[in-house]
Every structure is written in structure tokens, then in C-alpha cells.
Coordinates of C-alpha atoms in Angstrom, one line a residue:
X16 CA 30.7 29.2 42.0
X17 CA 31.2 29.8 45.7
X18 CA 34.6 29.9 47.1
X19 CA 35.4 27.8 50.0
X20 CA 35.8 31.0 52.3
X21 CA 32.5 32.3 51.2
X22 CA 31.0 28.9 52.0
X23 CA 32.0 28.8 55.5
X24 CA 31.5 32.7 56.2
X25 CA 28.0 32.4 54.8
X26 CA 27.4 28.9 56.9
X27 CA 28.1 30.9 60.2
X28 CA 26.3 33.7 59.3
X29 CA 23.2 31.7 58.9
X30 CA 23.5 30.2 62.2
X31 CA 23.5 33.8 63.7
X32 CA 20.6 34.8 61.4
X33 CA 18.4 31.6 62.2
X34 CA 19.0 31.2 65.6
X35 CA 21.3 28.5 65.9
X36 CA 23.7 30.5 67.7
X37 CA 22.5 32.7 70.3
X38 CA 23.8 36.4 71.4
X39 CA 27.1 35.4 73.5
X40 CA 27.2 31.7 72.7
X41 CA 30.7 30.3 72.0
X42 CA 30.5 28.9 68.2
X43 CA 32.2 25.9 66.8
X44 CA 36.2 26.1 67.1
X45 CA 38.5 26.0 64.2
X46 CA 39.1 22.6 64.2
X47 CA 35.7 22.0 64.2
X48 CA 34.9 24.3 61.5
X49 CA 38.0 22.8 59.6
X50 CA 36.7 19.0 59.5
X51 CA 33.2 20.3 59.1
X52 CA 34.0 22.2 55.8
X53 CA 37.0 20.5 54.8
X54 CA 39.0 23.6 54.4
X55 CA 42.5 25.0 56.0
X56 CA 42.6 27.0 59.2
X57 CA 43.5 29.9 57.2
X58 CA 40.1 30.0 55.6
X59 CA 38.6 29.3 58.5
X60 CA 40.1 32.6 60.1
X61 CA 39.5 34.7 56.9
X62 CA 35.8 33.6 57.4
X63 CA 35.4 34.4 61.1
X64 CA 37.6 37.3 60.9
X65 CA 35.2 39.2 58.4
X66 CA 32.5 38.3 60.7
X67 CA 34.0 39.9 63.6
X68 CA 35.0 43.0 61.3
X69 CA 31.2 43.3 60.7
X70 CA 30.0 42.8 64.2
X71 CA 28.6 39.2 63.6
X72 CA 31.1 37.5 65.9
X73 CA 33.8 38.6 69.0
X74 CA 36.6 37.3 69.9
X75 CA 37.8 36.8 73.6
X76 CA 41.2 36.1 74.3
X77 CA 42.1 32.4 75.2
X78 CA 38.2 31.7 75.1
X79 CA 37.4 31.3 71.6
X80 CA 34.9 33.4 69.4
X81 CA 31.3 34.2 70.1
X82 CA 28.1 35.2 68.6
X83 CA 27.6 38.9 69.2
X84 CA 24.6 40.5 70.6
X85 CA 22.5 42.3 68.0
X86 CA 19.3 42.2 69.6
X87 CA 17.5 45.7 69.8
X88 CA 18.5 46.9 73.1
X89 CA 22.2 46.3 72.2
X90 CA 22.0 47.8 69.0
X91 CA 20.2 50.9 70.7
X92 CA 22.9 51.1 72.9
X93 CA 25.7 51.0 70.0
X94 CA 23.5 54.1 68.9
X95 CA 22.1 52.3 65.8
X96 CA 18.6 54.1 65.3
X97 CA 16.0 53.5 62.6
X98 CA 12.8 53.8 61.5
X99 CA 12.7 51.3 59.0
X100 CA 9.8 48.7 57.9
X101 CA 10.3 45.6 55.6
X102 CA 7.5 44.6 53.5
X103 CA 8.0 41.1 51.8
X104 CA 5.5 39.7 49.4
X105 CA 5.7 36.9 46.9
X106 CA 5.8 39.1 44.2
X107 CA 6.0 42.9 43.7
X108 CA 5.3 44.4 40.2
X109 CA 2.4 41.9 38.8
X110 CA -1.2 41.5 39.6
X111 CA -2.7 43.0 42.7
X112 CA 0.5 43.2 44.7
X113 CA 1.4 46.4 43.7
X114 CA -2.1 47.8 44.8
X115 CA -1.4 46.1 48.0
X116 CA 2.7 47.7 48.2
X117 CA 1.4 51.3 47.5
X118 CA -1.6 51.0 50.3
X119 CA 1.0 50.4 52.8
X120 CA 3.4 52.6 51.5
X121 CA 1.2 55.7 51.8
X122 CA 0.5 54.8 55.3
X123 CA 3.9 54.1 56.3
X124 CA 5.9 57.0 54.8
X125 CA 3.0 59.6 56.1
X126 CA 4.1 58.2 59.6
X127 CA 7.8 58.4 59.2
X128 CA 9.0 55.3 58.1
X129 CA 11.3 54.0 55.0
X130 CA 10.0 51.1 53.3
X131 CA 12.2 48.4 51.7
X132 CA 10.7 45.9 49.5
X133 CA 11.3 42.0 48.9
X134 CA 9.8 39.5 46.8
X135 CA 10.3 35.8 47.5
X136 CA 8.8 34.8 44.3
X137 CA 6.8 32.2 46.0
X138 CA 10.0 30.3 46.6
X139 CA 11.3 29.0 49.9
X140 CA 15.2 29.5 49.2
X141 CA 14.6 33.1 48.2
X142 CA 12.4 33.6 51.1
X143 CA 15.2 32.5 53.1
X144 CA 17.8 34.7 51.4
X145 CA 15.5 37.5 52.0
X146 CA 15.0 37.0 55.9
X147 CA 18.8 36.7 56.3
X148 CA 18.9 40.0 54.4
X149 CA 16.3 41.5 56.8
X150 CA 18.0 40.1 59.9
X151 CA 21.2 41.5 58.8
X152 CA 19.9 45.1 58.9
X153 CA 17.9 46.8 61.4
X154 CA 14.1 47.1 60.5
X155 CA 11.7 48.2 63.3
X156 CA 9.1 45.8 61.6
X157 CA 8.2 43.3 58.7
X158 CA 5.2 42.8 57.1
X159 CA 5.1 39.5 55.4
X160 CA 3.3 37.6 52.6
X161 CA 4.2 33.9 53.3
X162 CA 5.7 31.5 50.8
X163 CA 3.7 28.5 50.0
X164 CA 1.8 28.7 53.2
X165 CA -0.2 25.4 52.9
X166 CA 2.9 23.3 53.2
X167 CA 5.5 23.0 55.6
X168 CA 8.1 25.9 55.7
X169 CA 11.9 25.3 56.4
X170 CA 12.3 28.7 57.4
X171 CA 10.3 28.9 60.6
X172 CA 13.5 29.5 62.7
X173 CA 14.3 32.8 61.1
X174 CA 10.8 34.2 62.1
X175 CA 11.4 32.6 65.9
X176 CA 14.6 35.1 65.5
X177 CA 12.7 38.0 64.7
X178 CA 10.7 37.2 67.8
X179 CA 13.8 36.7 69.8
X180 CA 15.1 40.1 68.4
X181 CA 12.1 41.7 69.4
X182 CA 11.2 42.6 65.8
X183 CA 7.4 42.7 65.3
X184 CA 6.3 41.3 62.1
X185 CA 2.8 40.4 60.9
X186 CA 1.7 38.2 57.7
X187 CA -0.6 39.4 55.1
X188 CA -3.1 37.2 52.8
X189 CA -2.5 34.1 54.7
X190 CA 0.0 32.9 57.8
X191 CA 1.9 30.1 59.1
X192 CA 0.1 28.2 61.3
X193 CA 3.1 27.2 63.5
X194 CA 3.9 30.9 64.4
X195 CA 0.1 31.9 64.8
X196 CA 0.9 35.5 64.1
X197 CA -1.0 38.7 63.9
X198 CA -2.4 38.8 60.1
X199 CA -4.4 40.5 57.9
X200 CA -6.1 38.2 55.3
X201 CA -9.6 38.0 53.4
X202 CA -12.0 35.1 54.3
X203 CA -11.1 33.1 51.3
X204 CA -13.2 30.0 52.0
X205 CA -16.3 32.4 52.1
X206 CA -14.8 34.0 48.7
X207 CA -14.8 30.4 47.2
X208 CA -18.3 29.5 48.9
X209 CA -19.7 32.8 47.2
X210 CA -18.1 31.7 43.9
X211 CA -19.9 28.5 44.0
X212 CA -23.3 29.6 45.1
X213 CA -23.6 31.9 42.6
X214 CA -22.9 29.7 40.0
X215 CA -25.3 27.2 41.5
X216 CA -28.2 29.9 41.6
X217 CA -27.8 30.0 37.8
X218 CA -28.5 26.7 37.6
X219 CA -25.3 25.2 37.4
X220 CA -24.3 22.0 38.7
X221 CA -21.3 20.8 36.7
X222 CA -18.7 23.0 37.9
X223 CA -15.0 22.5 37.6
X224 CA -12.7 24.3 40.3
X225 CA -9.3 25.3 39.6
X226 CA -7.5 25.9 42.9
X227 CA -3.7 26.6 43.8
X228 CA -2.8 23.8 46.6
X229 CA 0.9 25.1 48.3
X230 CA -1.0 28.4 49.1
X231 CA -3.5 28.4 51.9
X232 CA -5.6 30.6 50.1
X233 CA -6.3 28.2 47.5
X234 CA -7.2 25.4 50.2
X235 CA -9.5 27.4 51.8
X236 CA -11.3 28.5 48.8
X237 CA -11.7 24.8 47.6
X238 CA -13.2 24.4 51.1
X239 CA -15.6 27.3 50.4
X240 CA -16.2 25.2 47.1
X241 CA -17.2 21.8 48.9
X242 CA -19.3 23.6 51.3
X243 CA -21.5 25.2 48.7
X244 CA -22.0 21.8 47.1
X245 CA -23.1 20.5 50.7
X246 CA -25.2 23.2 51.6
X247 CA -27.1 23.0 48.2
X248 CA -27.0 19.5 48.3
X249 CA -25.5 18.7 45.0
X250 CA -23.5 16.1 44.1
X251 CA -19.4 16.8 44.4
X252 CA -17.7 15.2 41.2
X253 CA -14.0 14.5 42.4
X254 CA -12.5 15.0 38.8
X255 CA -13.8 18.5 39.0
X256 CA -11.4 19.6 41.5
X257 CA -7.9 20.8 39.8
X258 CA -5.4 21.4 42.0
X259 CA -1.6 23.1 40.8
X260 CA 1.2 24.3 42.5
X261 CA 3.3 27.6 41.8
X262 CA 5.6 25.8 39.1
X263 CA 2.7 24.6 37.5
X264 CA 0.4 27.3 37.3
X265 CA 1.3 28.4 33.7
X266 CA 0.8 24.6 32.2
X267 CA -1.2 22.4 34.5
X268 CA -4.7 24.1 34.4
X269 CA -4.5 25.3 30.7
X270 CA -3.6 21.4 30.0
X271 CA -6.6 20.5 32.3
X272 CA -9.0 22.6 30.4
X273 CA -7.8 21.6 27.1
X274 CA -7.9 17.7 28.3
X275 CA -11.7 18.6 29.4
X276 CA -12.6 20.4 26.1
X277 CA -11.5 17.6 23.8
X278 CA -13.9 15.1 25.4
X279 CA -17.6 14.8 23.8
X280 CA -19.3 18.0 24.7
X281 CA -22.0 16.4 26.9
X282 CA -19.6 15.8 29.5
X283 CA -18.5 19.6 29.5
X284 CA -18.7 21.6 32.5
X285 CA -21.1 24.6 32.2
X286 CA -19.3 26.8 34.5
X287 CA -15.6 27.1 35.7
X288 CA -14.5 28.3 39.0
X289 CA -10.8 30.0 39.0
X290 CA -8.4 30.5 41.7
X291 CA -7.8 34.0 40.9
X292 CA -8.5 36.6 37.9
X293 CA -5.2 35.9 36.6
X294 CA -5.9 32.1 35.7
X295 CA -9.3 33.0 34.2
X296 CA -7.6 35.5 31.8
X297 CA -5.6 32.2 30.7
X298 CA -8.7 30.1 30.6
X299 CA -10.6 32.3 28.7
X300 CA -7.8 32.1 25.8
X301 CA -8.4 28.4 25.7
X302 CA -12.3 28.6 25.6
X303 CA -12.0 31.1 22.6
X304 CA -9.4 28.7 20.8
X305 CA -12.3 26.3 21.0
X306 CA -14.5 28.8 19.4
X307 CA -16.5 28.7 22.7
X308 CA -18.1 31.9 24.0
X309 CA -18.5 33.3 27.6
X310 CA -20.9 33.2 29.2
X311 CA -23.4 31.5 26.8
X312 CA -21.4 28.1 26.3
X313 CA -19.6 28.3 29.6
X314 CA -19.7 30.5 33.0
X315 CA -16.5 31.9 34.4
X316 CA -15.7 33.2 37.8
X317 CA -12.3 34.9 38.9
X318 CA -11.0 36.1 42.4
X319 CA -9.6 39.2 43.4
X320 CA -11.2 42.3 41.0
X321 CA -8.2 42.6 40.0
X322 CA -7.5 45.1 36.7
X323 CA -7.8 42.3 34.4
X324 CA -11.1 41.7 35.4
X325 CA -12.4 44.6 33.1
X326 CA -9.5 44.4 30.2
X327 CA -11.2 41.8 28.0
X328 CA -14.6 42.1 25.9
X329 CA -15.7 39.5 28.6
X330 CA -16.0 41.4 32.0
X331 CA -15.4 38.9 34.8
X332 CA -17.7 38.1 37.6
X333 CA -15.1 38.1 40.6
X334 CA -14.8 37.8 44.1
X335 CA -13.4 41.3 45.9
X336 CA -9.9 41.6 47.3
X337 CA -9.2 44.7 49.3
X338 CA -5.9 45.1 47.9
X339 CA -4.5 49.1 49.1
X340 CA -7.2 48.5 51.5
X341 CA -5.5 45.3 53.1
X342 CA -2.3 46.9 52.4
X343 CA -3.2 50.2 54.7
X344 CA -4.5 47.7 57.4
X345 CA -1.2 45.9 57.6
X346 CA 0.9 49.1 57.5
X347 CA -1.3 50.7 60.5
X348 CA -1.3 47.5 62.4
X349 CA 2.4 47.0 61.9
X350 CA 3.0 50.4 63.6
X351 CA 0.5 49.6 66.5
X352 CA 2.8 46.4 67.0
X353 CA 5.8 48.9 67.3
X354 CA 4.1 51.0 69.8
X355 CA 3.2 48.3 71.5
X356 CA 6.5 46.7 72.1
X357 CA 7.8 50.3 72.8
X358 CA 5.0 51.0 75.6
X359 CA 3.3 53.7 74.2
X360 CA -0.1 52.7 74.4
X361 CA -1.6 53.9 77.7
X362 CA -4.7 51.8 77.5
X363 CA -4.3 48.2 80.2
X364 CA -6.9 46.4 77.9
X365 CA -5.3 47.6 74.5
X366 CA -4.6 44.7 72.5
X367 CA -3.4 44.4 68.6
X368 CA -5.6 41.6 66.5
X369 CA -6.1 40.1 63.5
X370 CA -8.0 41.5 60.9
X371 CA -10.0 39.1 58.6
X372 CA -11.9 41.4 55.6
X373 CA -15.2 40.2 54.2
X374 CA -15.5 39.0 50.7
X375 CA -18.2 40.2 48.5
X376 CA -19.1 39.0 45.0
X377 CA -18.8 41.4 42.0
X378 CA -21.0 40.2 39.2
X379 CA -20.6 41.1 35.9
X380 CA -21.3 39.7 32.2
X381 CA -18.9 36.0 32.4
X382 CA -21.7 34.5 34.3
X383 CA -25.1 33.7 33.2
X384 CA -28.3 31.4 33.9
X385 CA -27.8 27.8 32.6
X386 CA -30.3 26.7 29.8
X387 CA -32.9 24.6 31.0

């Protein structure tokens, strides 16, 4: 349990980091802080004293306590130099993320940068803590994978404070619309279209789609699924669209497939589209438990072409994700943004722009033509 002193201290520091207190702005008085937190003057003074020692605040005799200037120019004048990049991803050691990170690390290390890795676990509170850590230290640039990118983000102020401190950042896999940042993404809508159109070419019409809805990638892949139905003039069956959130991903899709397969087999879908290969592997287990075979009884398509696509006896038809190539592109672009900020690009027409990778369908043996 946090002490009263640490609650006051962390709250003031958070207001510095999210930009509520701007450089050289006077913070709340001791009396105001005492009333706000219901603590003694001694507790407030201890908290402020620590933040002054650490360089977050400074005092002016007779005037009060002020937010210190921790912008890049001020830190440079103080002699603080670095060549550090922060990489924030939703996960670090799972699934395709090691490949993305390796691609970025290789390029950055070759260019003399130190890399610090952070994971949000696709959780907004963890994202906030990570951003506070990054803003507390000195980084030349930040590569970020957004957390739950399809819903309103409570941490936008922290990203705005990165901008205020002139720290370049870019987003990978998705981005927050509010910020309109430089980004490195895959065309997820086209990927969802490719998944669906492939099955339709094989004669499938009753296709269930599982889409993760709190990440923008899932929403766009669903859009591609719908577009393929419309373009091929195939009726969209609303109950075939199954959405799930991050905290439901280990339970809801599996439960929904079990429910579907418990119905009369006349109503069974002939094919399944998955948000990613990870989900496809879990659904394969449910299908096996029902003594069904892929692709003879049901076809299944994944997304990402991860290492999982080849590990089981069923080799997964899936959409290629650039993985290490995306990581390398993000690393190159963040270095370009840093150089651009320093004025090291000589061409007047030079402009750093976002990159969108084209998806490619990798066909293996988890899909087949439907029996007429």
C-alpha cells in the first residue's frame, strides 16, 4: 500500500510528465496540496523536497515552487547527452513481437543507439507507467505500439508532452487517430479481404470471422471481411461476426466456437477466419476435440504468418506480416525523425512519411475447395 507521502509525490510528478505543469509554471501551494490530499504540511514538504532534489521542481524564495524545464535544450545546457531509443510494444517475448524487436534493435545498434524495451501488456494503466518512465529519463526517440488502439486512450497527454519536449516518436502496427503520428503499419483491411476472398474462391459462403475489437487492426480486418462479402455479392450473416476484447481472448472465441459446433451440423460454418495465428491454433484444438478435420470438415485461415503457422500437422494458410522488416523500417524512420529534428537533412523537399506494408496471402493446407 502506498504511503501518503508517495501518493503526493507521484501525483505531482505525473502532472509534470503529462504536461499539466509546464516548464517554469508555478505548482499548487503547500496549503492547496494539503487540502487536496488530506495530509500534513510535513508530508507535502517531504514530497516536494524529493522532487526538487531529483530535478523535477525548483524553488524560488518568496515566490513558491515551480516545474523545472526538462526540455531537450535545457538538458543539453545542463550537459546531459544520450543516444537512446525506447521501444514500447504490447508484448515483448510472445508471438511475433521478438521478430519485430530484433529487426529494430539490429538497425539501431548498427547506428550507435542503445535500446530500452518496455511492454504495456495492452493495458492503459501500464502504458501510463511506461510513458512516465520514458519521460523521466532521456531518450532521443520512441517507437510505440499503441495500446487498445480502437478505443479512446486516457494517456494522450503523455504523447503530447513528448511532442512538447521535442522527442520524436512513431507508432507501429496501428496508431491513435487523435495524434495523427508517423506510423509503420500493415494494410489490415486488405489482409482481412485476402483471407475472406481466398475462402470464397474455394466456394465457401458460410464463413465465421473472429476479430479482436479493442485493437484497430481487428476492426480493419473485419472491414476487409465485410468488403469481400459485398464485392462477391455473398450475403453477410451477422451472427458469423464474433468480436472479442484483450481480456476475453483466452475464453470468448473458444466458447463461441464450442457453441457453434454444438449446433446441428447443417448450421456449421464451412470456414473460419482468425484475427491471428495464435487464435487459429487454439481453435484448432477445439476442432480436434470435436473429432473434426481441417481442412476436410472445416477450413481455417490465420493472420501474421508467425512461427505457429508451421508447427502443427495442419500447416496454416495465413496472411504475411512483415515482422522484422517492419521493425527495421521503424528503426530507420525514428533515426530519420531524430536527424530531421537536428536539421541534418539538407534537402528542402525532404519529408519523413508513414509506411504501409502490403499484405500477402500464404496458402498452405488448412484450406481447401468446398465439396459441391
